[in-house]
Structure formats: structure tokens, C-alpha cells
XYZ file of C-alpha atoms in Angstrom:
673
model
C -12.642 -11.065 20.786
C -15.026 -11.349 23.760
C -18.545 -11.815 23.073
C -19.908 -8.520 24.336
C -17.701 -6.485 21.887
C -19.747 -7.938 18.593
C -22.441 -6.193 17.198
C -25.823 -7.180 18.243
C -28.096 -8.404 15.053
C -30.963 -6.354 15.766
C -33.577 -5.063 13.305
C -31.907 -1.398 11.897
C -34.308 1.233 10.564
C -32.730 0.600 6.902
C -33.425 -3.301 6.732
C -36.400 -3.813 4.836
C -34.860 -1.140 2.276
C -31.718 -3.286 1.989
C -33.581 -6.493 1.568
C -35.547 -4.324 -1.303
C -31.951 -3.845 -3.123
C -30.186 -6.638 -2.603
C -32.781 -9.495 -2.821
C -33.453 -12.442 -4.844
C -35.955 -10.221 -6.996
C -34.342 -6.734 -5.718
C -32.964 -3.602 -7.819
C -29.432 -5.214 -8.265
C -30.671 -8.350 -9.276
C -33.025 -6.801 -11.854
C -30.341 -4.322 -12.886
C -27.045 -6.058 -13.406
C -26.323 -8.832 -15.026
C -24.722 -12.180 -13.550
C -25.571 -10.387 -10.163
C -26.796 -13.354 -7.298
C -28.298 -11.964 -4.005
C -25.624 -13.746 -1.348
C -27.552 -13.698 2.493
C -23.665 -12.461 3.793
C -24.117 -9.326 1.743
C -26.947 -8.473 2.756
C -26.488 -8.982 6.226
C -23.328 -6.793 6.110
C -25.256 -4.164 4.311
C -27.363 -4.100 7.297
C -25.276 -3.895 9.810
C -23.464 -0.644 7.767
C -26.904 0.856 7.662
C -27.201 0.468 11.578
C -23.863 1.840 11.951
C -24.520 4.603 9.832
C -27.995 5.260 11.526
C -26.276 5.305 14.957
C -22.778 7.158 13.958
C -21.296 3.927 15.096
C -17.533 2.800 14.359
C -17.958 -1.110 12.853
C -14.889 -3.329 12.088
C -16.434 -5.384 9.218
C -14.816 -8.696 8.167
C -16.038 -10.330 4.914
C -14.880 -13.415 3.202
C -13.943 -13.261 -0.522
C -16.926 -13.262 -2.804
C -19.371 -11.352 -0.133
C -19.442 -8.363 -1.844
C -18.225 -6.114 0.070
C -18.099 -3.156 -2.137
C -21.425 -2.937 -2.971
C -22.448 -3.942 0.695
C -20.546 -0.775 1.797
C -21.315 1.565 -0.759
C -25.019 1.463 -1.209
C -25.848 2.201 2.565
C -23.472 4.949 1.745
C -24.962 6.433 -0.489
C -28.448 6.485 0.336
C -27.700 7.401 4.020
C -23.955 8.138 4.561
C -24.487 11.738 4.296
C -21.096 13.470 3.134
C -18.787 10.388 3.115
C -14.880 9.435 2.747
C -14.335 6.465 0.912
C -10.722 5.562 1.682
C -9.038 2.162 -0.452
C -5.236 0.726 -0.201
C -4.851 1.654 -3.904
C -4.860 4.602 -6.328
C -5.969 1.535 -8.531
C -8.835 0.233 -6.207
C -9.507 4.252 -6.125
C -10.205 4.470 -9.998
C -11.941 1.366 -9.967
C -14.362 2.375 -7.349
C -14.778 6.003 -8.914
C -15.148 4.938 -12.937
C -16.805 1.712 -12.268
C -18.226 0.619 -9.240
C -19.654 3.725 -7.713
C -21.334 4.991 -11.600
C -23.167 1.574 -11.864
C -24.437 1.741 -8.065
C -25.425 5.750 -8.625
C -27.376 4.157 -12.197
C -29.025 1.319 -10.430
C -30.411 3.264 -7.343
C -30.742 6.516 -9.675
C -28.738 8.471 -6.746
C -28.305 12.196 -7.227
C -25.201 12.079 -5.614
C -21.836 14.365 -6.883
C -18.812 12.502 -6.407
C -14.776 13.438 -6.861
C -11.939 11.311 -6.821
C -8.944 13.120 -4.855
C -5.273 11.825 -5.205
C -2.041 13.281 -3.882
C -0.385 16.120 -5.231
C 2.022 14.394 -7.503
C -0.988 12.840 -9.436
C -1.577 16.113 -10.919
C 0.472 17.932 -13.387
C 1.737 21.391 -12.113
C 1.182 24.309 -14.891
C 4.400 26.237 -13.033
C 6.808 23.240 -13.414
C 6.071 22.288 -16.949
C 6.377 25.696 -18.203
C 9.666 25.732 -16.301
C 10.940 22.134 -17.290
C 10.050 22.945 -20.748
C 12.301 26.255 -20.614
C 14.972 25.180 -18.889
C 15.811 22.000 -20.792
C 17.234 19.850 -18.146
C 16.198 16.667 -19.591
C 18.954 13.969 -20.235
C 17.420 11.312 -22.192
C 15.725 11.397 -25.547
C 13.039 9.161 -24.108
C 12.176 11.759 -21.387
C 11.989 14.519 -24.038
C 9.396 12.639 -26.011
C 7.485 12.256 -22.596
C 7.534 16.133 -22.222
C 6.003 16.608 -25.358
C 3.255 13.876 -24.730
C 2.976 15.709 -21.803
C 2.584 19.172 -22.957
C 0.008 18.297 -25.167
C -2.162 16.291 -23.032
C -2.179 19.209 -20.282
C -4.130 21.331 -23.395
C -6.849 18.785 -23.033
C -7.175 17.456 -19.906
C -9.879 18.477 -17.067
C -8.584 16.961 -13.712
C -4.344 17.074 -14.650
C -4.651 13.131 -13.233
C -1.624 11.727 -15.057
C -3.377 8.111 -14.559
C -5.013 9.415 -17.982
C -1.882 9.374 -19.961
C -1.121 5.739 -20.113
C 1.724 6.144 -22.689
C 4.037 8.021 -20.364
C 4.811 5.327 -17.446
C 4.173 5.903 -14.223
C 7.846 5.360 -13.384
C 9.054 7.674 -15.704
C 11.874 10.167 -14.342
C 10.186 13.209 -15.940
C 6.790 13.373 -13.576
C 8.770 14.716 -10.610
C 9.864 17.803 -13.105
C 6.257 18.258 -13.921
C 4.291 18.025 -10.821
C 4.711 20.041 -7.628
C 5.642 18.883 -3.874
C 4.663 20.455 -0.737
C 8.049 21.897 -0.452
C 8.158 23.633 -3.982
C 4.324 24.569 -4.536
C 4.291 28.526 -4.800
C 0.550 28.465 -3.303
C -1.769 31.494 -3.995
C 1.369 33.308 -5.153
C 1.738 31.068 -8.554
C 0.605 32.709 -11.546
C -1.517 29.892 -12.411
C -3.333 29.556 -9.310
C -6.823 29.733 -10.768
C -6.027 26.684 -13.023
C -4.137 24.735 -10.440
C -5.356 21.052 -10.643
C -4.661 20.312 -7.184
C -6.626 22.904 -6.180
C -9.282 22.127 -8.101
C -9.449 18.460 -7.316
C -9.743 19.813 -3.481
C -12.544 22.133 -4.560
C -14.348 19.642 -6.229
C -13.532 17.073 -3.385
C -15.512 20.010 -0.800
C -18.399 20.448 -2.516
C -18.838 16.416 -3.340
C -21.526 14.190 -1.520
C -18.875 10.912 -1.791
C -15.275 11.681 -1.777
C -12.701 8.615 -2.715
C -9.396 8.634 -1.900
C -6.826 6.215 -0.659
C -5.137 5.263 2.807
C -1.669 6.991 1.817
C -3.391 10.378 0.965
C -5.703 10.066 4.330
C -3.209 9.258 6.358
C -0.363 11.807 4.990
C -2.608 14.602 5.374
C -3.309 13.811 9.249
C 0.168 13.851 9.308
C 0.886 16.739 6.882
C -2.239 18.502 6.426
C -1.089 18.723 2.625
C -4.015 16.854 1.183
C -7.216 18.629 1.432
C -8.419 15.673 3.588
C -8.234 18.116 6.931
C -10.323 20.303 5.200
C -13.076 17.598 3.987
C -13.076 15.821 7.660
C -14.844 18.326 9.571
C -18.050 18.187 7.205
C -17.724 14.609 6.399
C -20.280 12.048 8.356
C -18.969 8.799 7.414
C -15.742 7.231 6.939
C -14.980 4.069 5.169
C -11.878 2.272 4.927
C -11.263 -0.292 2.436
C -8.855 -2.941 2.556
C -8.641 -1.777 5.999
C -6.155 -4.506 7.407
C -3.225 -2.133 5.387
C -3.922 0.893 8.091
C -1.465 0.061 10.431
C 1.260 -0.434 8.376
C 0.137 3.127 5.995
C -0.597 5.265 9.245
C 2.997 4.337 11.025
C 4.481 5.277 7.637
C 2.810 8.602 7.673
C 2.582 9.617 11.854
C 6.776 8.913 12.022
C 8.911 11.251 10.109
C 11.604 10.366 7.456
C 14.661 12.706 5.640
C 16.757 11.418 3.308
C 19.819 12.505 2.178
C 17.977 12.592 -1.867
C 15.881 15.448 -0.747
C 18.929 17.262 0.099
C 20.663 16.367 -2.978
C 17.465 17.489 -4.875
C 17.809 20.855 -2.773
C 21.029 21.070 -3.838
C 20.246 20.886 -7.790
C 17.429 23.346 -7.111
C 19.492 25.982 -5.556
C 21.766 25.813 -8.209
C 19.611 25.979 -10.844
C 17.990 28.862 -9.230
C 20.998 31.066 -7.980
C 22.567 30.933 -11.816
C 18.973 31.800 -13.193
C 17.801 34.492 -10.880
C 21.082 35.579 -8.805
C 24.560 34.417 -10.918
C 26.345 37.565 -9.500
C 24.836 36.696 -5.814
C 27.536 33.720 -5.246
C 29.567 31.174 -6.644
C 26.602 29.085 -6.485
C 28.446 25.587 -7.297
C 31.093 26.430 -4.597
C 28.083 26.775 -2.151
C 26.052 23.712 -2.857
C 29.282 21.497 -3.573
C 30.089 20.673 -0.093
C 26.820 19.842 1.171
C 26.318 17.214 -1.954
C 29.723 15.966 -0.382
C 28.396 15.766 2.836
C 25.422 14.084 2.131
C 26.437 11.489 -0.207
C 29.644 11.000 2.698
C 26.549 10.578 5.417
C 25.215 7.475 2.546
C 29.003 6.385 2.578
C 28.969 5.863 6.664
C 27.627 2.220 5.936
C 29.187 0.496 2.637
C 26.503 -2.339 2.817
C 24.610 -1.769 -0.372
C 21.104 -2.412 1.546
C 20.742 -1.879 5.704
C 18.884 -1.196 8.330
C 19.541 -0.634 11.691
C 18.298 1.102 15.056
C 20.173 4.010 16.319
C 21.397 1.533 19.359
C 22.859 -0.529 16.664
C 24.972 2.130 15.497
C 28.472 1.923 16.342
C 29.809 4.800 18.618
C 32.989 4.977 16.700
C 30.630 5.359 13.105
C 31.409 7.705 10.703
C 27.943 8.453 10.933
C 27.822 10.627 14.033
C 30.462 13.359 12.617
C 29.187 12.895 9.150
C 25.858 14.088 10.283
C 27.006 17.206 12.099
C 29.435 18.161 8.746
C 26.137 18.037 6.870
C 24.079 19.946 9.446
C 27.125 22.917 9.592
C 27.657 22.759 5.382
C 23.671 23.204 4.898
C 23.575 26.230 7.746
C 26.203 28.172 5.120
C 23.830 26.999 2.544
C 20.723 28.689 4.513
C 23.207 32.231 5.359
C 23.599 32.537 1.523
C 19.935 31.738 0.744
C 18.957 34.405 3.197
C 21.049 36.853 1.340
C 19.761 36.391 -2.206
C 16.262 35.035 -0.965
C 14.259 38.216 -2.255
C 15.584 38.408 -5.475
C 13.323 35.606 -6.871
C 9.968 33.817 -5.326
C 11.961 30.415 -5.908
C 14.781 31.167 -4.196
C 12.946 31.874 -1.304
C 11.564 28.760 -1.652
C 14.925 27.183 -1.769
C 15.776 28.824 1.819
C 12.710 27.851 3.338
C 13.253 24.119 2.298
C 16.991 24.016 3.468
C 15.635 25.742 6.937
C 13.184 22.608 7.117
C 15.324 19.955 6.546
C 17.981 21.473 8.869
C 15.391 21.591 11.797
C 14.320 17.757 10.431
C 18.162 16.722 11.073
C 18.550 18.273 14.318
C 15.497 17.006 15.716
C 15.879 13.353 14.780
C 18.580 13.346 17.148
C 17.027 15.358 20.009
C 14.324 12.780 20.175
C 16.594 10.115 21.443
C 14.503 8.092 23.542
C 16.560 9.500 26.722
C 16.480 12.969 26.044
C 13.438 15.063 28.026
C 11.938 16.723 24.422
C 11.359 12.714 23.722
C 9.055 12.384 26.614
C 6.430 14.834 25.510
C 6.152 13.006 22.174
C 4.696 8.684 21.733
C 7.280 6.545 22.005
C 9.443 6.286 18.856
C 11.967 4.224 17.555
C 14.999 6.054 15.988
C 16.393 4.156 12.707
C 18.633 4.436 9.258
C 17.705 2.656 5.937
C 20.314 2.911 3.570
C 19.773 2.157 -0.182
C 22.133 2.050 -2.931
C 22.639 5.646 -3.591
C 20.971 7.215 -0.752
C 20.172 7.355 3.231
C 17.193 8.079 4.976
C 16.542 8.618 8.614
C 13.343 7.636 10.420
C 11.072 7.978 13.362
C 8.787 6.074 13.936
C 6.170 5.965 16.339
C 5.838 2.187 18.177
C 2.196 2.341 18.308
C -0.618 4.391 16.083
C -3.021 3.583 18.515
C -2.805 6.995 20.669
C -2.485 9.030 17.062
C -5.056 7.812 15.521
C -7.432 7.632 18.397
C -7.040 11.477 18.931
C -8.048 12.020 15.350
C -11.323 10.304 16.014
C -12.381 12.489 18.809
C -14.793 15.325 18.498
C -17.414 15.517 15.886
C -19.188 12.131 16.293
C -19.537 10.107 12.997
C -19.980 6.857 11.559
C -16.279 4.708 11.083
C -16.475 1.682 9.020
C -13.510 -0.645 8.732
C -13.814 -3.142 6.354
C -11.698 -5.973 4.867
C -11.292 -9.411 4.057
C -8.549 -10.167 6.567
C -8.519 -8.435 9.837
C -9.276 -11.386 12.609
C -7.308 -13.919 13.056
C -9.973 -17.172 13.228
C -12.444 -14.310 14.194
C -10.788 -13.051 16.924
C -10.025 -9.514 16.488
C -7.698 -8.252 19.160
C -4.903 -8.230 17.283
C -6.138 -5.394 14.861
C -8.066 -3.825 17.224
C -5.054 -3.012 19.818
C -2.717 -1.653 16.462
C -5.956 0.764 15.803
C -6.897 1.396 19.520
C -10.720 0.224 18.375
C -11.376 -1.244 21.761
C -15.095 -1.906 22.449
C -16.234 -1.103 19.194
C -18.107 -3.632 17.242
C -17.150 -6.269 15.163
C -18.864 -8.546 12.778
C -17.159 -11.373 10.213
C -19.582 -12.956 7.363
C -17.879 -15.998 5.661
C -17.073 -16.481 2.186
C -20.191 -17.739 -0.089
C -17.153 -20.104 -1.723
C -17.782 -23.962 -0.845
C -13.513 -23.832 -0.722
C -13.861 -27.414 0.208
C -15.105 -28.415 -3.208
C -13.015 -25.612 -5.099
C -9.755 -26.158 -3.743
C -7.143 -27.951 -2.257
C -4.293 -27.059 0.338
C -1.292 -28.405 -0.407
C 1.937 -29.037 1.868
C 4.466 -31.032 0.395
C 6.323 -33.827 2.873
C 10.274 -33.553 3.149
C 11.217 -29.739 2.780
C 14.236 -28.402 4.607
C 14.158 -25.725 7.211
C 13.095 -22.554 5.856
C 16.410 -21.013 7.017
C 18.599 -23.310 4.942
C 20.690 -22.270 2.211
C 18.866 -25.161 -0.248
C 15.507 -23.815 0.540
C 14.327 -21.878 -2.632
C 15.778 -24.760 -4.813
C 13.881 -27.201 -2.950
C 10.404 -24.611 -3.370
C 11.038 -24.754 -7.216
C 11.888 -28.579 -7.250
C 8.560 -29.448 -5.434
C 6.733 -27.012 -7.410
C 7.761 -27.823 -10.511
C 5.713 -31.241 -11.383
C 2.457 -29.342 -10.409
C 2.767 -26.315 -12.207
C 3.495 -28.915 -15.013
C 0.213 -30.288 -14.064
C -1.888 -27.224 -13.968
C -0.619 -26.348 -17.303
C 1.215 -23.355 -16.040
C -1.401 -21.282 -14.412
C 0.510 -20.364 -11.506
C 1.105 -17.796 -9.054
C 4.562 -18.625 -7.450
C 4.633 -15.715 -4.270
C 8.126 -15.227 -2.748
C 8.774 -13.684 1.106
C 11.573 -11.671 -0.343
C 12.955 -10.456 -3.425
C 16.187 -12.204 -3.349
C 14.054 -15.682 -3.774
C 11.741 -14.333 -6.776
C 15.384 -13.507 -8.312
C 16.462 -17.017 -7.550
C 13.400 -19.060 -8.513
C 12.568 -16.705 -12.236
C 16.285 -17.792 -12.817
C 15.513 -21.585 -11.937
C 12.354 -21.794 -13.645
C 13.341 -19.869 -16.425
C 16.093 -22.896 -16.914
C 13.605 -25.808 -16.093
C 11.074 -24.879 -18.674
C 13.652 -24.896 -21.105
C 15.044 -28.114 -20.451
C 11.812 -29.963 -20.132
C 10.243 -28.069 -23.562
C 7.632 -26.246 -21.376
C 5.746 -23.557 -23.028
C 4.761 -21.490 -20.056
C 5.255 -17.768 -19.988
C 7.346 -16.435 -17.316
C 6.148 -12.715 -15.921
C 9.006 -11.796 -12.800
C 7.895 -8.725 -10.763
C 10.219 -5.861 -11.377
C 10.065 -6.964 -15.481
C 7.339 -4.417 -16.151
C 4.672 -2.132 -13.832
C 2.023 -4.591 -11.656
C -1.182 -3.884 -13.740
C 0.879 -4.419 -16.849
C 2.124 -8.047 -15.772
C -1.077 -8.893 -14.449
C -2.973 -8.177 -17.890
C -0.145 -10.247 -19.689
C -0.575 -13.076 -17.590
C -4.384 -13.135 -17.982
C -3.985 -12.951 -21.421
C -1.764 -15.600 -21.650
C -3.765 -18.253 -20.295
C -0.558 -20.432 -19.151
C 1.554 -18.095 -17.619
C 3.357 -18.414 -14.401
C 3.699 -15.157 -12.302
C 6.286 -14.543 -9.778
C 6.182 -12.050 -7.316
C 6.957 -10.237 -3.887
C 5.013 -8.654 -1.565
C 2.819 -6.505 -3.838
C 0.837 -9.684 -5.615
C 0.083 -10.958 -2.305
C -3.155 -8.836 -2.129
C -5.384 -6.714 -3.997
C -4.761 -8.950 -7.130
C -7.611 -10.707 -9.012
C -7.349 -13.276 -11.554
C -10.409 -14.792 -12.144
C -10.964 -18.205 -14.012
C -9.033 -20.505 -15.822
C -5.653 -18.236 -16.019
C -5.113 -19.027 -12.556
C -5.583 -22.252 -11.089
C -2.203 -22.528 -8.393
C -1.016 -20.670 -5.728
C 2.382 -21.139 -4.530
C 3.731 -19.918 -1.366
C 7.625 -20.276 -0.415
C 7.719 -19.447 3.112
C 5.045 -18.624 6.002
C 5.699 -14.438 5.796
C 7.068 -13.345 8.779
C 8.548 -10.176 9.021
C 12.533 -10.206 8.877
C 13.510 -10.212 12.713
C 16.168 -8.021 11.621
C 13.487 -4.861 11.369
C 14.276 -2.163 13.726
C 10.869 -1.074 14.368
C 9.574 -5.030 15.113
C 12.422 -5.028 16.941
C 11.661 -2.157 19.176
C 7.851 -2.940 19.208
C 8.632 -6.312 20.214
C 10.671 -5.410 23.262
C 7.949 -2.518 24.653
C 5.568 -5.530 24.510
C 7.753 -7.883 26.752
C 8.111 -5.304 28.712
C 4.172 -5.260 29.254
C 4.719 -9.458 30.288
C 3.219 -10.056 26.585
C 4.901 -12.249 24.263
C 6.025 -10.802 21.082
C 5.806 -13.634 18.607
C 2.401 -14.922 19.873
C 0.796 -11.610 19.853
C 2.649 -9.461 17.270
C 4.329 -11.685 14.706
C 2.019 -14.470 14.531
C -1.136 -12.784 14.112
C 0.580 -10.414 11.718
C 1.919 -13.921 9.586
C -1.397 -14.982 9.648
C -3.741 -11.923 8.238
C -0.553 -11.650 5.435
C -0.991 -15.565 4.382
C -4.382 -14.960 4.404
C -4.067 -12.096 1.711
C -2.217 -14.180 -0.191
C -3.981 -17.502 -0.057
C -7.011 -14.843 -1.127
C -5.811 -15.037 -4.702
C -6.518 -18.186 -5.050
C -10.425 -18.602 -5.245
C -11.787 -15.766 -6.637
C -15.659 -16.746 -7.616
C -18.284 -19.493 -7.485
C -16.609 -21.520 -10.408
C -12.955 -20.844 -9.808
C -10.685 -24.064 -8.748
C -7.706 -24.542 -7.539
C -4.837 -25.452 -5.362
C -2.906 -23.590 -2.596
C 0.515 -24.662 -2.004
C 2.100 -23.336 0.929
C 5.612 -24.912 1.305
C 6.991 -24.038 4.496
C 7.409 -27.127 6.785
C 6.454 -24.998 9.865
C 2.573 -25.263 9.070
C 3.164 -28.965 9.901
C 5.940 -29.213 12.766
C 5.546 -26.189 14.941
C 2.556 -25.518 17.271
C 1.444 -22.316 15.840
C 1.182 -24.035 12.721
C -2.409 -25.304 13.353
C -3.513 -21.520 14.559
C -2.624 -20.722 11.044
C -4.374 -23.186 8.942
C -7.378 -23.186 10.561
C -7.665 -19.365 9.766
C -6.694 -20.249 6.048
C -10.202 -20.708 3.986
C -11.424 -24.650 4.648
C -9.751 -26.088 1.518
C -9.404 -30.257 1.099
C -5.816 -30.785 2.860
C -2.853 -33.127 1.835
C 0.605 -33.856 1.889
C 0.535 -36.332 -1.177
C 1.426 -35.588 -4.733
C -0.441 -37.638 -6.296
C -3.689 -36.581 -4.840
C -2.741 -32.938 -6.279
C -2.001 -34.392 -9.892
C -5.037 -36.347 -9.636
C -7.022 -32.615 -8.505
C -5.869 -31.658 -11.553
C -6.118 -34.180 -14.004
C -9.897 -34.322 -13.063
C -9.444 -30.286 -13.538
C -8.354 -30.962 -17.147
C -11.106 -33.337 -17.963
C -14.006 -31.400 -16.545
C -12.497 -28.015 -18.676
C -12.553 -30.266 -21.671
C -16.017 -31.635 -21.238
C -17.623 -28.167 -20.924
C -15.700 -27.187 -23.755
C -17.490 -29.470 -25.714
C -20.457 -29.420 -24.982
């Protein structure tokens, strides 16, 4: 990024206050056990204080260990006015709300009120719970037990947040029957409106000084106006995005449109239930919904593969997909006619009618906005594509760039926008992120990690690896990693770029551990939820965890439980991704190189996240092993490793084995001392 875009290091009106709080003998040092003053954290807090004072935008990249959470929260709580803090996941949201903000409030004695706001699917719905209890549609014994837990919980909870009820897994199917969606919420017509947990949470957020949300919620609201943020945003003086590197992907998800065959099948299920409950004599409900269900299933079966992603242009003109789509629209039209005649018999039937019309409109819109059509000209450039899963098909319309849409949202009332992350830049160059988000000419700063990477870690790229696209590659990764996993005493994250590789590595390692008599517990993504797997991994102390994308970021394992991070391949997006292909095509029309300007920076930012799992505090030590030979053999390899932490580097296995034997000795020595 050019020099003029960097924020000047001027003195801010709040600098002395920042020193008083963050300095060596400051408030934090005297109040929080183990807190150590860090220069980078002080500088970052000052820059954020300046941005708040001047109602500016700031891109703030802070290396692992800087303490960025306190660096943005303290200025925000003191000077930010009404603040919205948006973070990457619900887990991080809970951590901010339950741990970080209460700690700071206590230290600063700050009289600020704080609210937590999640999407409506996180809150129990009195109406849907009662309906589910009455109509007994549950099939499994497990769900019946969960429902009993939920009906006890609703009597004692003040928030209705399902995260509080840990006994019922977040993935339990029963949740969809006891929470509301935008489509099936009765709004102010509901008999429980006064007690509604969603409304209560939104009201609290309206009145609070600081509101903690997550990116999904923030962008879902800008797109759908259904999460309460649209009402919050006008009064907000400061908006802070933590884990801001995730925004381009999240925003793309919500600024596009998707419709799936499962939504249509859910509509059929609800129509049948409501029709039989309230208008049994009004129509032959089973006969009415059957053609719609059949058409939705036929649309999915247009593609025989188990999972597939195709742009509209890639679907053969002779494909059954096109006639099947028309059949679905026609049968949905017939269903709507019946619902219109019966709608007045019950509020819930009227609701099914509204949903059916909405789905039909979405199906009509999807084809109408083909790039060549007149309607498309008024809309931002989009790519139309389909995605098939084992039992459902999704039709997507995705914008090629979110920059113009996001900029529109930032217009109007002047306010402070802070974008904070450990990974936004590629070697201090923010231009990729800036062009994705449309943040041209906004100030950007980087603060390096306080860790001594040269002393604390080693980057190891093994010799003699086959090409990453060869059939034997994943086996070669396991073969190369095994002696190091053994030397590390387990304590390993094996991060893969595909779910297929996760599965294959898990099978191989299970066999190898048995044959070699290695007693390392194996934790595999998918065997349990992410939080549970991580808790078990930490508790084991010598575990090996194998995961894909969801373990590359937002995972914090400090201390001896993690000493080795193995990355199988450079995380380039799959080349058959229709959105990526369309973006590259659009860039190349403008004379840019799609690989250099998009795929490479994306992969580097992703890799920085994966690498960031290894060293989490000043005493952590370990090895980052990147198996991909392209890191050395390709001209772009240098740009990649220069963007990684400044570890000592080696290609020799004996150097790595010695590192672990020295580490074992020093651990032994410190345990004796």
C-alpha cells in the first residue's frame, strides 16, 4: 500500500490516558494478574483513540500476542459513544460479552451498559415450542428428551439464548422446531409478543451503550433487515469489526441471494400440518403438496453427482434442470392458489401463503437476472450458480464485488469504523483487502507481534515431496509428518485444505499409531463439535487433531498441548469454484492477473491464519511444517513465506528432530526445577 495511505503517527487527545491505562505501572498492570505492558498494544490503542476522536476509518492489523481485544475495547468503552462490536463467531461473541468486556468494565470502573445480540435462530420461541409440544411431530427418542430439557429451560432463562442450554447439542434437529425464522415469525400478532426473547434482546441492544454482534448477523441485517441492526446502526457512533479478514466472505454470502429445495420441502411440510389442523375440509392437502415435493426432488436429481457446483453457463442447455425448474414454478403456483382460498381460516395458513409467494418470486428472479437480461443492468454484477448437496439443491446469485454495496452502507452519518485483524495485509500491503471492501484511501497500520519467532519456532518444508495434485500426495504428507509427530510427542494440529484429505489422514494415522504402538489420542473434525474437540485435545496433552478450514482460525491452544502445526497444502481456493472463476474473468477483463491479484493474496491471508495457531504466547515453542513444495519451487513461494512469522527455517529433518529433543529436555528440566 502506498505511503500516503498510512495514518500519521500524530499525538492524539487521548494518548496520555492510554499510557496511564496500558503502561508499565498502569491500571491494567495493577489490576490484572499476569498482565504485561506491550508497546504495540499501546500504539494500537492510541491509533484507535485517534480514529474515534476524528470519526475516521482505520484498518488495524496486529500480530498475534499484541492484545488487540483490549487495544480496541478500552478506547471504545471510554470514548466510543454508542458502540457496535462485531466479531467472527458466536463463540468469540460470548467470550467478549462474558469475559473481556466485564474485565475491562471492572478495571476502568466504566458505567457502560452492554448487550449481546444474536440471530433469531439462537433464541427460543414460545409459540413454536408450544406448537411442537402439542403436535408431537418428533421422531427420535433423543429429540423427545431434548424437548423436555428445553421446556424446563424456557421457564428459568431470562435471555432464551440456546447457548445457555449446553445439554442439548447446538446441532440437534429439535432446535429448528422451537425457534422462529423470518418467514414463520408471527411478529406483533403473536400471543407471546410481550415475552418474546428476540424482541427483548433487540430492545436491550437499543438501550445499551455497547452491543456485541457477529459478522453473520451484521451483514444478514444489512441485506435482509431482520436482525435488529438496521435499527441500531443509525444511533451508533463507532463500529468495530474484530476478525475483519472474514468480512469479504461473510458479506458476499449475505449480499447475494440463495434459495434451496429444502426451503420448499419445509414449506410443504408446514402447509400439510397447518392445512390438516385448521382447514381439513378445505382441500386435499396431501394431494396439493405432493407435486411440489416431487418437483423439488426432481430439480435436485437433475444432477446425479453427490455434490457439485456449477455456474449457470456450465449447465448443458439440454439438461433436465431447466424443464424441472419450470415444473417446480408451475406446481408452486397451483399450491399458492389453494393457499389463497384458505388463508383466512388461520394465521398460520396465511403465513404459508406469504412464504410460498416469496419463494416463487425468488425462483422467478433468479433466472431473470441472467447477465444479458435488461433487469441485470440495474443490479450489481452477479454470478448465477447452483450447488448440489446429497439431498438438496441451492440456487445462488452472488455479487462479483461487495465494495460498492458495502460503501453504500457506510455513507451518511459520519462515524468511526475500525477493521481489526491479525491477517489483513500481505507483507504490510493492504491493497487486496482494501479493494475487496472498497476502503480506498483509508488509513492503515500494522503492529508486529511481540513474540520472538526466530527463537520460539521453526518453519520446516520437507524435501522430496511430490506435486500437490498427484494421487500419492496425501500419503506423502502423512509419511513426512509421522517422525515429527512422534518426536513432538503428539501435540499436533494437522490442517488440511479438503475434507477428503482429513478423512484419508485420519485413517492412515489411526493405522500407523496402532502399528507403531503410539498412544496419541486422535481427534478428527466431524467426530464432535469444534469446541468439544478442542477441549478434549487440550485435556489430552498429547493429542493429534486433524481438521480442515474451521480449525485454521479462531482456535487458541496455549502451552505444551500444541507444539507442531502441519499444513498439507497452500490453501488456494478450488479452481472449479464458480464465483472465483467469474471474479477472475472480471479482473482479467480489466487487465489484472487473477492469480497474482486475487488467488495468491487470499491464500497468503488464509495461510497466515493457519500458521497463527502455533505460537500463542511468549513461552510457546514449536514447529510449523508446510508440506507443499510450491513454497520453494514456485516464483511466488518467496512472497508467501515472507508474509509468515519470521521463524528460523529449515528443510532438514534432523534439525527438526533436534529441536524437539532439546524442547523435551528443557521441559524436563523446568518440571524438576
